[in-house]
């Protein structure tokens, strides 16, 4: 189930090299990752997610978004919520910004950026669903429209495994469970970009 489709070895190498350090980063931001009953080195909890052996680090995800928000604000980042990015802007072969539309009004946004991180997928595993439906098991969430994938394609990103998205993958909240770009999900709640 976890690695269907083609694998991008470069992404797998980055994921393997950087995952633990990113876990330590979120701990520095105030997210709890260590537990008294944790049996892995450093008092981490390693739980069984997809396989018959423990394969996933458990942490207190309820505080993840608020703690990340605090950290980016501390670093002077201007946060603009409820804007759906529909296109990436390119200049000389690089991403230079984005175009987005407000999900609450008819406002159009134009972003100029030194760097862009495009993260696709769904947040139903990170926050409580406002309508009370568990989209992780019930099917694709209504806000998972594919706009990020389309923007990446139009901007010229290397995208693999788009042909491997049968309905069975929607039981994981709409994430494509493969080692390809741009989603590259190794667990339902996280993706490599």
GROMACS .gro file of C-alpha atoms in nm:
model
  193
    1UNK     CA    1   0.000   0.000   0.000
    2UNK     CA    2   0.266   0.253   0.097
    3UNK     CA    3   0.494   0.258  -0.205
    4UNK     CA    4   0.292   0.212  -0.521
    5UNK     CA    5   0.406   0.379  -0.839
    6UNK     CA    6   0.748   0.513  -0.925
    7UNK     CA    7   0.992   0.625  -0.659
    8UNK     CA    8   1.204   0.940  -0.674
    9UNK     CA    9   1.529   0.829  -0.510
   10UNK     CA   10   1.637   1.192  -0.455
   11UNK     CA   11   1.321   1.262  -0.253
   12UNK     CA   12   1.361   0.941  -0.051
   13UNK     CA   13   1.720   1.039   0.032
   14UNK     CA   14   1.615   1.389   0.143
   15UNK     CA   15   1.331   1.245   0.352
   16UNK     CA   16   1.560   0.993   0.522
   17UNK     CA   17   1.831   1.251   0.590
   18UNK     CA   18   1.609   1.536   0.712
   19UNK     CA   19   1.306   1.382   0.890
   20UNK     CA   20   1.458   1.347   1.236
   21UNK     CA   21   1.597   1.703   1.233
   22UNK     CA   22   1.255   1.840   1.133
   23UNK     CA   23   1.102   1.646   1.424
   24UNK     CA   24   1.353   1.815   1.657
   25UNK     CA   25   1.259   2.152   1.504
   26UNK     CA   26   0.893   2.112   1.593
   27UNK     CA   27   0.998   2.011   1.944
   28UNK     CA   28   1.194   2.339   1.973
   29UNK     CA   29   0.874   2.520   1.869
   30UNK     CA   30   0.692   2.362   2.167
   31UNK     CA   31   0.527   2.052   2.017
   32UNK     CA   32   0.549   1.749   2.247
   33UNK     CA   33   0.737   1.459   2.085
   34UNK     CA   34   0.878   1.277   2.392
   35UNK     CA   35   0.680   1.071   2.643
   36UNK     CA   36   0.761   0.899   2.971
   37UNK     CA   37   0.633   0.570   2.826
   38UNK     CA   38   0.826   0.618   2.499
   39UNK     CA   39   1.040   0.312   2.438
   40UNK     CA   40   1.246   0.438   2.144
   41UNK     CA   41   1.573   0.626   2.203
   42UNK     CA   42   1.505   0.974   2.338
   43UNK     CA   43   1.170   0.860   2.486
   44UNK     CA   44   1.000   0.875   2.144
   45UNK     CA   45   0.688   0.670   2.077
   46UNK     CA   46   0.709   0.462   1.762
   47UNK     CA   47   0.369   0.323   1.662
   48UNK     CA   48   0.248   0.082   1.395
   49UNK     CA   49   0.081   0.278   1.115
   50UNK     CA   50   0.080   0.074   0.794
   51UNK     CA   51   0.300  -0.227   0.859
   52UNK     CA   52   0.318  -0.515   1.106
   53UNK     CA   53   0.614  -0.345   1.278
   54UNK     CA   54   0.626   0.000   1.444
   55UNK     CA   55   0.706   0.249   1.168
   56UNK     CA   56   0.578   0.597   1.263
   57UNK     CA   57   0.677   0.854   1.525
   58UNK     CA   58   0.381   0.965   1.734
   59UNK     CA   59   0.366   1.327   1.854
   60UNK     CA   60   0.104   1.568   1.989
   61UNK     CA   61  -0.032   1.704   1.662
   62UNK     CA   62  -0.309   1.906   1.828
   63UNK     CA   63  -0.059   2.184   1.903
   64UNK     CA   64   0.126   2.167   1.570
   65UNK     CA   65  -0.054   2.443   1.377
   66UNK     CA   66  -0.065   2.696   1.664
   67UNK     CA   67   0.305   2.639   1.744
   68UNK     CA   68   0.408   2.668   1.378
   69UNK     CA   69   0.203   2.988   1.353
   70UNK     CA   70   0.381   3.133   1.657
   71UNK     CA   71   0.720   3.044   1.510
   72UNK     CA   72   0.663   3.194   1.165
   73UNK     CA   73   0.521   3.511   1.321
   74UNK     CA   74   0.829   3.532   1.546
   75UNK     CA   75   1.038   3.520   1.228
   76UNK     CA   76   0.841   3.807   1.073
   77UNK     CA   77   0.638   3.608   0.820
   78UNK     CA   78   0.314   3.770   0.705
   79UNK     CA   79   0.040   3.505   0.726
   80UNK     CA   80  -0.253   3.528   0.487
   81UNK     CA   81  -0.523   3.273   0.565
   82UNK     CA   82  -0.807   3.136   0.357
   83UNK     CA   83  -0.650   3.202   0.018
   84UNK     CA   84  -0.642   2.922  -0.236
   85UNK     CA   85  -0.334   2.948  -0.458
   86UNK     CA   86  -0.431   2.863  -0.814
   87UNK     CA   87  -0.112   2.939  -1.008
   88UNK     CA   88   0.259   2.984  -0.956
   89UNK     CA   89   0.436   3.273  -1.127
   90UNK     CA   90   0.765   3.200  -1.300
   91UNK     CA   91   1.052   3.422  -1.407
   92UNK     CA   92   1.363   3.294  -1.587
   93UNK     CA   93   1.282   2.933  -1.497
   94UNK     CA   94   1.228   3.002  -1.124
   95UNK     CA   95   0.917   3.048  -0.915
   96UNK     CA   96   0.879   3.417  -0.829
   97UNK     CA   97   0.534   3.428  -0.674
   98UNK     CA   98   0.179   3.301  -0.686
   99UNK     CA   99  -0.179   3.397  -0.768
  100UNK     CA  100  -0.457   3.310  -0.526
  101UNK     CA  101  -0.823   3.370  -0.458
  102UNK     CA  102  -0.990   3.427  -0.122
  103UNK     CA  103  -1.216   3.144  -0.012
  104UNK     CA  104  -1.433   3.393   0.181
  105UNK     CA  105  -1.467   3.688  -0.058
  106UNK     CA  106  -1.413   3.781  -0.423
  107UNK     CA  107  -1.060   3.912  -0.363
  108UNK     CA  108  -0.775   3.812  -0.591
  109UNK     CA  109  -0.423   3.795  -0.442
  110UNK     CA  110  -0.090   3.840  -0.618
  111UNK     CA  111   0.215   3.729  -0.422
  112UNK     CA  112   0.575   3.819  -0.498
  113UNK     CA  113   0.817   3.584  -0.324
  114UNK     CA  114   1.187   3.516  -0.283
  115UNK     CA  115   1.106   3.149  -0.225
  116UNK     CA  116   0.791   2.938  -0.258
  117UNK     CA  117   0.706   2.615  -0.077
  118UNK     CA  118   0.415   2.436  -0.241
  119UNK     CA  119   0.254   2.185  -0.007
  120UNK     CA  120  -0.028   1.978  -0.152
  121UNK     CA  121  -0.267   1.742   0.017
  122UNK     CA  122  -0.520   1.778   0.292
  123UNK     CA  123  -0.523   1.892   0.653
  124UNK     CA  124  -0.809   1.676   0.776
  125UNK     CA  125  -0.560   1.468   0.977
  126UNK     CA  126  -0.414   1.781   1.142
  127UNK     CA  127  -0.731   1.957   1.254
  128UNK     CA  128  -1.087   1.880   1.357
  129UNK     CA  129  -1.322   1.865   1.060
  130UNK     CA  130  -1.585   2.141   1.099
  131UNK     CA  131  -1.868   1.930   0.951
  132UNK     CA  132  -1.797   1.625   1.167
  133UNK     CA  133  -1.734   1.389   0.875
  134UNK     CA  134  -1.420   1.178   0.888
  135UNK     CA  135  -1.290   1.234   0.535
  136UNK     CA  136  -0.984   1.020   0.609
  137UNK     CA  137  -1.202   0.711   0.580
  138UNK     CA  138  -1.523   0.844   0.419
  139UNK     CA  139  -1.372   0.964   0.094
  140UNK     CA  140  -1.200   1.273  -0.045
  141UNK     CA  141  -1.258   1.597   0.146
  142UNK     CA  142  -1.442   1.865  -0.051
  143UNK     CA  143  -1.149   2.107  -0.027
  144UNK     CA  144  -0.907   1.864  -0.196
  145UNK     CA  145  -0.938   1.998  -0.550
  146UNK     CA  146  -0.599   1.923  -0.705
  147UNK     CA  147  -0.524   2.294  -0.753
  148UNK     CA  148  -0.171   2.259  -0.607
  149UNK     CA  149  -0.088   1.969  -0.839
  150UNK     CA  150  -0.220   2.163  -1.139
  151UNK     CA  151  -0.021   2.475  -1.042
  152UNK     CA  152   0.296   2.265  -1.011
  153UNK     CA  153   0.238   2.109  -1.353
  154UNK     CA  154   0.172   2.445  -1.520
  155UNK     CA  155   0.487   2.591  -1.360
  156UNK     CA  156   0.696   2.309  -1.508
  157UNK     CA  157   0.761   2.099  -1.196
  158UNK     CA  158   0.867   1.738  -1.238
  159UNK     CA  159   0.556   1.546  -1.135
  160UNK     CA  160   0.537   1.167  -1.122
  161UNK     CA  161   0.271   0.912  -1.027
  162UNK     CA  162  -0.031   1.123  -1.116
  163UNK     CA  163  -0.155   0.823  -1.314
  164UNK     CA  164  -0.158   0.612  -0.996
  165UNK     CA  165  -0.448   0.778  -0.815
  166UNK     CA  166  -0.730   0.523  -0.805
  167UNK     CA  167  -1.020   0.572  -0.559
  168UNK     CA  168  -0.869   0.334  -0.302
  169UNK     CA  169  -0.612   0.603  -0.214
  170UNK     CA  170  -0.886   0.842  -0.103
  171UNK     CA  171  -0.933   0.645   0.219
  172UNK     CA  172  -0.616   0.818   0.342
  173UNK     CA  173  -0.767   1.164   0.320
  174UNK     CA  174  -0.706   1.205  -0.052
  175UNK     CA  175  -0.328   1.174  -0.029
  176UNK     CA  176  -0.156   0.966  -0.290
  177UNK     CA  177   0.048   0.708  -0.102
  178UNK     CA  178   0.364   0.692  -0.314
  179UNK     CA  179   0.721   0.811  -0.324
  180UNK     CA  180   0.659   1.058  -0.607
  181UNK     CA  181   0.630   1.433  -0.637
  182UNK     CA  182   0.458   1.661  -0.558
  183UNK     CA  183   0.289   1.480  -0.269
  184UNK     CA  184   0.512   1.183  -0.183
  185UNK     CA  185   0.319   1.069   0.120
  186UNK     CA  186   0.495   0.832   0.357
  187UNK     CA  187   0.220   0.856   0.616
  188UNK     CA  188  -0.129   0.996   0.571
  189UNK     CA  189  -0.053   1.315   0.761
  190UNK     CA  190   0.268   1.429   0.593
  191UNK     CA  191   0.408   1.496   0.252
  192UNK     CA  192   0.742   1.574   0.094
  193UNK     CA  193   0.755   1.875  -0.136
   0.00000   0.00000   0.00000
